[in-house]
Each structure stands twice: as structure tokens, then as C-alpha cells.
Amino acid sequence: MTASRLATGGSAIDRSRPLRFSFDGTSVDGFAGDTIASALLANDVAVVGRSFKYHRPRGIWGAGVEEPNALVDIGGPHARPNTRATTEPAHDGLGAKSVNATPNALSDRNAFLDRFSRFIPAAFYYKTFMWPDWHMFEPRIRAMAGLGKVDTDWISSGPADQINHHCDVLVVGAGPAGLAAAKLAAGMGLSVTLVDDQQKPGGSLGHRASEIDGRPAAGWLEETLASLAGGGHLILPSTTAFGIYDHNLVGLNQRHFDGRPDTLWRVRPRRIVLATGAIERPLPFANNDLPGILSADAALAYLRRHAVLVGRRVVVATNNDSAYEVAEAIAEAGAEVTLVDIRRDGMPAAPARIRLFKGRTLASAAGRLRVEGVTLDDGTRLDADCVLVSGGWTPTIHLFGQARGKLAWSEARAAFLPGNSVDGISVAGAAAGAVSLSDVFAGAEKAVASLGQTKAVTPRSTGPEATAGIVAAWPVPGSKGRIWIDYQNDVTVKDVELAARENFVSVEHLKRYTTLGMATDQGKTSNLPGLALMAGITGRTVPEVGTTTYRPPFTPVPLASFAGARAGELMAPVRRLPLENVHRASGAVFQEYGGWLRPAHYGGRNADAERAIQDEAFRARQSVALFDGSTLGKIEVIGPRAAEFVDFLYYNTMSTLKPGRCRYGFMLSENGVVFDDGVLVRLDEHRFVVSCSSSHVAAVHARLEEWRQDRFGRGAVYIHNATSEMATLTVSGPNARKLLETVGLGLSLADADLPHMAIGHGSYAEDAVRIARVSFTGDRSYEVSIRADRAEPLWAHLRQAGQAFDAVLIGLEALMILRAEKGFIVIGKDTDGTTLPHDLGVAGPRAKRQNEFVGRRSLFTEEASRPDRMQLVGLTVPRDEPALATGGHGIERRGSKPRSIGFVTSSYQSPTLGQPIALGLIERGAARHGETIEIQHLGKLRTATIAAPCAYDPSGDRLNA
Amino acid sequence: MQLFPCPFCGPRDETEFHYGGDAGNTRPDGGDVPIDRWANYLYLRSNPKGAAREIWVHMNCGEFFVMVRDTLTHEVLSSSALGKEHAA
Ligand SMILES: [Zn+2]
């Protein structure tokens, strides 16, 4: 091939704006408007990459999205791997590298693989590298196969935009069909969005001779685009509709070429018009993958858009009429052209100065790094520096297929066409099998006709009309030489034959076995020839073989585009305390607990953390501790049937609770398993506050709503989640009451007035405060709730007044120690997905309750009554030993075989007791207090003694101390 | 992405909804419900191919409702508010 840039012409390029970029380290000159591919061709770069498996030299095949070979990795600030050189605009300073080639496409050190090709057919790897283990071979094989490389040092310039968009009509493809449909729909007063994957809309109008309404198509194109834009309609070039999802949501991938990440559009149109065109197929002949063998239509596009003449001695091989315009144009541009047509008759007249071989096709191509000649099926040899082929046209019906449209085989077109109607979708133009411009416009009119009356006039084709005239030229079994079907995945006729011999005859099996139609290409040029060959081998028709399932995306979409802003901190945003900044100023070290960012401890980072935690837990028992408990759930249940409602939701009877009092209880799931625990407050006869676990607020709220709506009714109860309205400041310890009295909350804190498990109402400054005397530490405790935005002065006051009592700020880690000393559980930590309430020692309601509650029946199954259930216990070890490992298993031996009888759920060093403490779930544990068992963890054995869960102050005296 | 019609808010993206189970899976009350009846309530699902009556909740407004949709074609056949019998 000796391709070159012509001195004049090229509708897409701007010769006043030259540019230079690099490809495989060599500089390439081009003009604004060039793609990487058009500039490479203009510089006569024939080899642009190496094939996936055999490392065969490969050149540019197409001029758009159908390109299977010319993939490049683009470096620098616009980095992206595996980009089609045919769709990526060239710009000054861009650095592109060929894929799957070391060190470069022209001299690849793995090219030797091609000489062993007969030993590495389809599925060779799976069959050969089985012993001893595929994983031994996998890394090396993966390194040798594959395409582009991700630049792991590259950092995105920012999150990718995502746009939700609504319109009346979405037109996919801005060729003649799409433009006409858009124009007609706009004339109905509908809002139109028109997308096109090329930088310059127009489709075939950009390079196929045509005349519309009596003038050259270029003028009509410009005018139509201007009138759509002027009418406020949205035109998105360089944008690919890559998928149609449920209920006709369309995904668009918009490229920017200025370093900005691609934009993801989610479009909900009322009507979709698919005017996606058609893709030219290759012809089957030996070595049809050599560089210099191009799609005929692509060569015409390069000539007319970029003024690139692809060769000097050109053979054009075809089975249809579309290549004749190409042959004529290439000849006019100065090349010596020979036409080879498989048809004996019925073809157009050969253009002047062009030699025509009728009834002939190519048997093989010759050449090493680029094509040097061809041999016809009658043995005629022709020299050529470029071979253009047209094997017919495959309508681009991927989106129609994704929308579950059925396909119908057309013998006249030798292709699948849309076969039924899909709600909300019409197909027009070449995608629907139209060939002449008149048919294209008629189809566009039909595609939007049902949407209304249009004021626009349907365009008329007044120039030459294209004809199809195709006869099928599928690959045939038993052909000589290596005939490529899928360029991108190195699948040949022989591979398909092998698949058929091994009975992988279904198209879906054929695809997986040979990789035909996989990767970034998704079989755009290869699917139909592949399944036509399988039809030939198995004696079926093409529609009997069928197609593989069409799945999005049509072209690759960067993952960053789907992620959008959901990365880093925004991936799973934490909930934050109203007093977060105050805690930070106090030296708090924050951690995430159940979705909340909370102080783990104050001061003491890294190695000192454990000492800080121990210090907090120790001092909390000495005098008084301050703790931010704002995350505790505060879900209000209000209404005439509120008491009945909470009775049903809780395992414990709650309706007997007196106003002003609190009660601890469990919520179960319907399978009886403990779902949440916490304190229920009764504010008055018809008003309760569910104080559920911090991490369960959303789930408990949803569950309350579900039972309210599904069982009790909207008028019976009302649910209000007030969790974030109030901050809850907890004061705990022997001096808690004295400290609060110093601060002054406007109510009597005397034990007679506010006993344990009671609530009181007071005020601080101007604000009402609610004080709940409940305890998660085992010490006298007060939970003071106040408007979240007014909590800061109260917290400051508590801290200031606390100095006189040697008050200590404690984080969640110290609280965990304090509650474990008391044997207080954390649901999901000290329980699992099988724990029933009586396993935790709360058997009363199960035995006594007569009315209905969630999970009730599940507490009386055979399983629930087993005597060997795992039950909550304490586990003690000698004072001088370290704490047990959480997760360590209690084991029992029958003979020499150890068997798990449960596990350690919580384990800490208790600073107050001066020894380790632990909780666990152990089989029959409640009846085994005092028994010593073995605990196994990571192969190490220790012993522990089963005890009651509560290790500290079992009589509960400190609640009132 | 599917569009579900919330009876209160109109058509919304499916990401705003949570599935709530088969509609008509009535809860049998009582401590003496036959165990297989209770097990069916807990675990047995009809999983039809075609029209399915299901409970969904629209997270944004918090309302549970009944939706009939085709599990094969994903066509939404109807949606209606829950618990009309409780209407005040
Ligand atoms: Zn809603």
C-alpha cells in the first residue's frame, strides 16, 4: 500500500490547521479534522497493531465504530486504552501506542506465535494447560494475549458527569434517515434529541454521492442541522447510544476529547428512532487480514472526507453494487483500479478505465507486513498495494435487539432486519434495510408518522439512487488457507469448523468456544459471516442458526462514566454527628460504626490507642463519663392504637408500660431471630419513642411503616423518625446526677422523681430537654436529648462543670468495654442469624405472652426448642492471660475429632476488673456455667471457663450508686 | 432501568423502590398455626413466569403498594395503594 494525502479536497479537514502527534514513538502529521486513522493512512502507516492471539500484523479496516483492528492506547492527560483510531480525533501532541505489540506494531517480538498457529486453534489453552493446574499457566498466557493496557498511574481530571434527560423523540444516528426523522418530528412541535457517534453528523451523506431537493446533500445537511439547533433541539455529536435498557431507557456515551471524562446520559424518550445505518462486511479469502485490505466504503470515506487515497494499484472485490461508486472515485483520484465481482450478471456497468472480472472472487492475498497482490479463484494473479472489499451490509440493529426486538432474515439483503414492532421504537434507513435515498426518506417518514401532523416537508432524493444487487458470499467450509472471520479475536474458518466438529454448533456455544464476536468489537463485522459459515457446515439456513443475544454496551463505555460522582467519600457517605467538630477539637479519633462517623476514642493515636481506650473505660467507672449518643434511634409511634402496635412489634409486652417509663426489649423477625434491641419510651398514653440501635434506624423505621400500612392502617398509628432532630448527650457514672444538678436542667433528679428506667422533662437555656434514665454502662446514667442545633452549649457546659468531677470523654471503644463487662449485647455481634430471644436468656415473653407478635410462631418450632441451642455466656480466662480472640471457636472432642460448639462474640481487657472478659454463644451454655472448655483460634488452643454473661456488678447496685 | 408507577408520586426509576414480597401472602396469626402453614408464609414463594402481584415500597414517600408486573417482559400492568380497607 502506498497511501497518500491528495493536494486538494477533504470535506472534514482544515488544511490551515496542521497538527502533529506520535504513534509508536514516530511522529505523524495531519490536519484538524483528521482521525488518528485518517492521519496514519495519509502518512502511509500500514501496520497499526497486532492481533489478539497470533500477533499478526494488522492495518486499518474501517472508518468508524466498526473498526476491529486499529485499537490504540492513548497516553497523557486524555489517557484511555483500546480506543478505535477511526473514531478518535487526532490532535496536536497526542501520544498513541499500538496494542498487543512489543516493542511496537511493526516489529513485534511475539510475531513468532503466528508460525505455530496450527498448534494453537480455538480452545487450545483450555485443553492443553489443564495439568497440573490452569492457574499455573494463566499469568503468562494472559500477558501474551490481550489488547490495550490500562495506565495505572493515570489520574482522572475529575468525576464523570451523568445527565438525566427527557425528550419526546430520541433519534439515534444523524445520517439521512435520522436527520429526516428529526426534522419531521420537530415539525410536529415535539422536542427532539439527535445523537451521532461521529464528530461530524451526516452519516453516508458525508461521502456517498447524493442530491436532496435538487441540490448537493452537503447543503441540505447544514441547513437541517441549523434548523434543528435553532428550534431548540439537542444535537449531540461524538455520542454513542450504547444500550437500551428496561422501559426504553437509553444510555448515551458522550466523548469530549479535551481531557474531560466521558459523560453518561440516561435518556427517557417517548419515542426512539433507530437510524443507526449499516456496517460493511469483509469477504472471505485466505490472508484477508493483511494490512492494506480495507472496507471499500471506508476507503471512500477517507477519500472524500480526508482527501486520503488509500493506494495506487487497487483491487476492489465485491458481491454487491455499493463498491462501484468506490471503484470509480478511487480511479478518478488517480489510482489504477481493478474490479472483481462475484456476480456474472446483473451488476452495474464498469466505470471507465476500470478492468472488471465478472463471476470471480478473491482466493487469497499475498504479502508479509502489507498486501502485495491477490490471486483470483481462477488463478489470475494481480499486483496490488491495496485491496478494497465489500461483502455486503449488516444493518446495525444491536439496539433493536437489546430492546427484545425480533429479527427477520432477508434473502434479498443477505442480512437480518427488524422483524417485529417494539413499543416506542421505530427503525429507519439502512438499519431497516433501506438502500436508496428515496426509500430511506420514506422510512423516516413512516418512523414518526404516528406521532402527529408535521409542518415539515419530507425531503426528496433528486440525485443518483443506490442499489443493493447483493448475492451472498459467505465463507464456505473446507476453504484453503487461513481465512479470517473475526479480526479482533483471531477467529478463522478453521476455528468455526473445529467448533462444529466438537459439537459447539449453537451460536452461543460457538461464541464462547472460539471467542467469535467478543471483546470491544462484539462481532460488528464478523457475527453474520461466522453464523452463516456455521449454517453451511451444519446444513442449516442462517435464520435457523440465529444470532447471539445482543447486549449492551454497543461500544465500550469507561467504568468511570457509570461511577460518576459515586467514588471515594461519596461512594457510601457516612452520617455525621452534630457535634463532630467539637469532638475533633477534643482530639477525637473517628471511625465509622454502622454508617455513622463517631469518636472511637479521644487522644492516643496508633500505638497509644489501646491505652487511651483502657484509660477512658477505667475512669468512666471512677466518677463520671460523657458520651455522645446522638446516633441512637428516636422513632416516634403516635396514635390511638400505638400501644397495640408496639405490642405486636416487640417480643416483650409493651402496652403495660406506664407513661413516663422505659422498657428494654427485642424486636424479632418473622423467623424468630432477634433483629434489634433497645429501649422503648412511653411519653404518654398514645405516644412511644423507639430507641433502636444506631445502625438499624432505617431498617427499623421501614419495618414499622410496613406493619403500620399492611396490618394496622394509616389512621391507627403514625410513625415519625426523629433520630436526627435531637442530639443525645449521655452522662454516666457514680457522679452523673451530681454533675447534671450542677448544670441545672430544671427538674428534680432525685431518685424518687426520676428512678432508673424513667424519663423526665426539663429545659436548658430556652430549649426543652428530655432525660431518659437508662444505662448501657451499668452505672447510673442519664441520656439528655436536646435539639441538635442547640446541643453544643449544653455539651460545653457539661464538660466545664465536669472538671470538678474529673469527668472523662469516652468514645465508642470504651463504651464497648463497659457494656461487655455488664454482659449487654450488641445485635449482630453477640448474636447471629440464628439467635432466638430465649438463647439470650429472655424466655419470659415466649412462655407467657398470649397475644400476637412478630416472630411468635417461629419460637415454637422443633428447631427453636432444641436443648443444644447456642446460648449467650460469659467466658473467663486467668488474670495474667491475654484476652481471647473474637471469633475463636469453642470446641468439644468426640474421640480425636474436634467439633465447634460455638464461638467468642466479644472480647476485651477490662481495666476495672483487671482481667480479660468475653461473651460468646456456646451450645447449652446457660446450663454450663463453671465448666471449662477449649477455645481454638488459628490453630492455637486455650481454655476458658463458662460464666454468666455479666462479669461486673451482677446485683446492679451501681445503677443507683 | 424500569419505571415503576408509585400510586402517590407517579412514575419513578426503579432504584427508588424496594421489593416487599408477594402480595396476598397473608400472615396467619396465632401460636397454634399449623407449622407447614407458617413455613409457607415464611418461605414459599410463587415466583410466577408472567403476571405477578407484588408488594413494593417507594422509599421516597414511604408508601407500600401493590404492583402487578410481568416478570418476563417487565411490563407494569397496574399499581394501587395498599390498605384501602383501613382508610380513615
Ligand atoms: Zn411515592
Short mmCIF file of C-alpha atoms in Angstrom, two decimals, chain A residues 164 245-249 266 268 404 641 648 670-671 702-703 705-715 852-858 860-861, chain B residues 1-4 8 13-14 20 27-35 38 41-43 59 62-64 72-76 81-83 86 88:
data_model
loop_
_atom_site.label_atom_id
_atom_site.label_comp_id
_atom_site.label_asym_id
_atom_site.label_seq_id
_atom_site.Cartn_x
_atom_site.Cartn_y
_atom_site.Cartn_z
CA ASN A 164 -30.73 12.53 33.16
CA TYR A 245 -32.48 -0.87 28.92
CA ASP A 246 -35.82 -1.73 30.53
CA HIS A 247 -38.77 0.50 29.67
CA ASN A 248 -36.74 2.13 26.89
CA LEU A 249 -34.14 3.92 28.96
CA ARG A 266 -29.70 8.47 30.75
CA ARG A 268 -36.15 8.65 28.74
CA ARG A 404 -36.02 -7.51 22.63
CA ARG A 641 -53.60 2.05 68.50
CA PHE A 648 -47.13 -6.51 68.05
CA GLU A 670 -40.87 -13.31 61.48
CA ASN A 671 -38.44 -16.25 61.59
CA ALA A 702 -39.07 0.66 57.30
CA ARG A 703 -40.32 -2.30 59.33
CA GLU A 705 -44.02 1.51 58.32
CA GLU A 706 -44.60 -1.85 56.68
CA TRP A 707 -46.63 -3.23 59.60
CA ARG A 708 -48.42 0.05 60.04
CA GLN A 709 -49.56 0.12 56.44
CA ASP A 710 -50.07 -3.59 55.94
CA ARG A 711 -51.75 -4.52 59.24
CA PHE A 712 -52.85 -1.56 61.30
CA GLY A 713 -53.81 1.11 58.77
CA ARG A 714 -52.92 4.72 58.31
CA GLY A 715 -55.45 6.03 60.84
CA GLU A 852 -49.78 -11.90 68.73
CA PHE A 853 -46.32 -10.50 67.97
CA VAL A 854 -43.84 -10.58 65.11
CA GLY A 855 -41.97 -13.88 65.02
CA ARG A 856 -44.16 -15.59 67.59
CA ARG A 857 -44.91 -18.87 65.82
CA SER A 858 -41.24 -19.35 64.94
CA PHE A 860 -42.19 -22.88 68.97
CA THR A 861 -40.72 -24.95 66.16
CA MET B 1 -33.85 0.78 34.25
CA GLN B 2 -37.53 0.15 34.87
CA LEU B 3 -40.12 2.84 35.55
CA PHE B 4 -42.49 1.98 38.38
CA PHE B 8 -48.78 8.57 45.19
CA ASP B 13 -36.92 4.98 38.50
CA GLU B 14 -36.78 1.50 39.99
CA GLY B 20 -41.64 -6.18 49.69
CA ARG B 27 -49.94 -13.66 57.73
CA PRO B 28 -51.52 -16.45 59.76
CA ASP B 29 -51.89 -15.25 63.36
CA GLY B 30 -51.74 -17.36 66.48
CA GLY B 31 -49.37 -19.52 68.44
CA ASP B 32 -51.03 -22.68 67.16
CA VAL B 33 -50.85 -22.04 63.40
CA PRO B 34 -50.00 -25.37 61.72
CA ILE B 35 -46.26 -25.39 61.17
CA TRP B 38 -46.38 -20.91 58.89
CA TYR B 41 -45.94 -17.92 54.87
CA LEU B 42 -42.24 -17.52 55.68
CA TYR B 43 -40.58 -19.27 52.79
CA MET B 59 -38.58 4.76 49.55
CA GLY B 62 -42.51 5.60 52.27
CA GLU B 63 -45.71 4.15 50.86
CA PHE B 64 -46.19 0.43 50.33
CA LEU B 72 -40.88 -11.98 31.68
CA THR B 73 -41.43 -8.78 29.71
CA HIS B 74 -41.08 -6.38 32.68
CA GLU B 75 -44.28 -4.69 31.59
CA VAL B 76 -46.05 -2.99 34.50
CA ALA B 81 -52.38 1.85 47.05
CA LEU B 82 -52.31 -0.64 49.89
CA GLY B 83 -54.81 -0.99 52.70
CA HIS B 86 -58.10 0.85 56.58
CA ALA B 88 -59.85 6.66 57.75
#
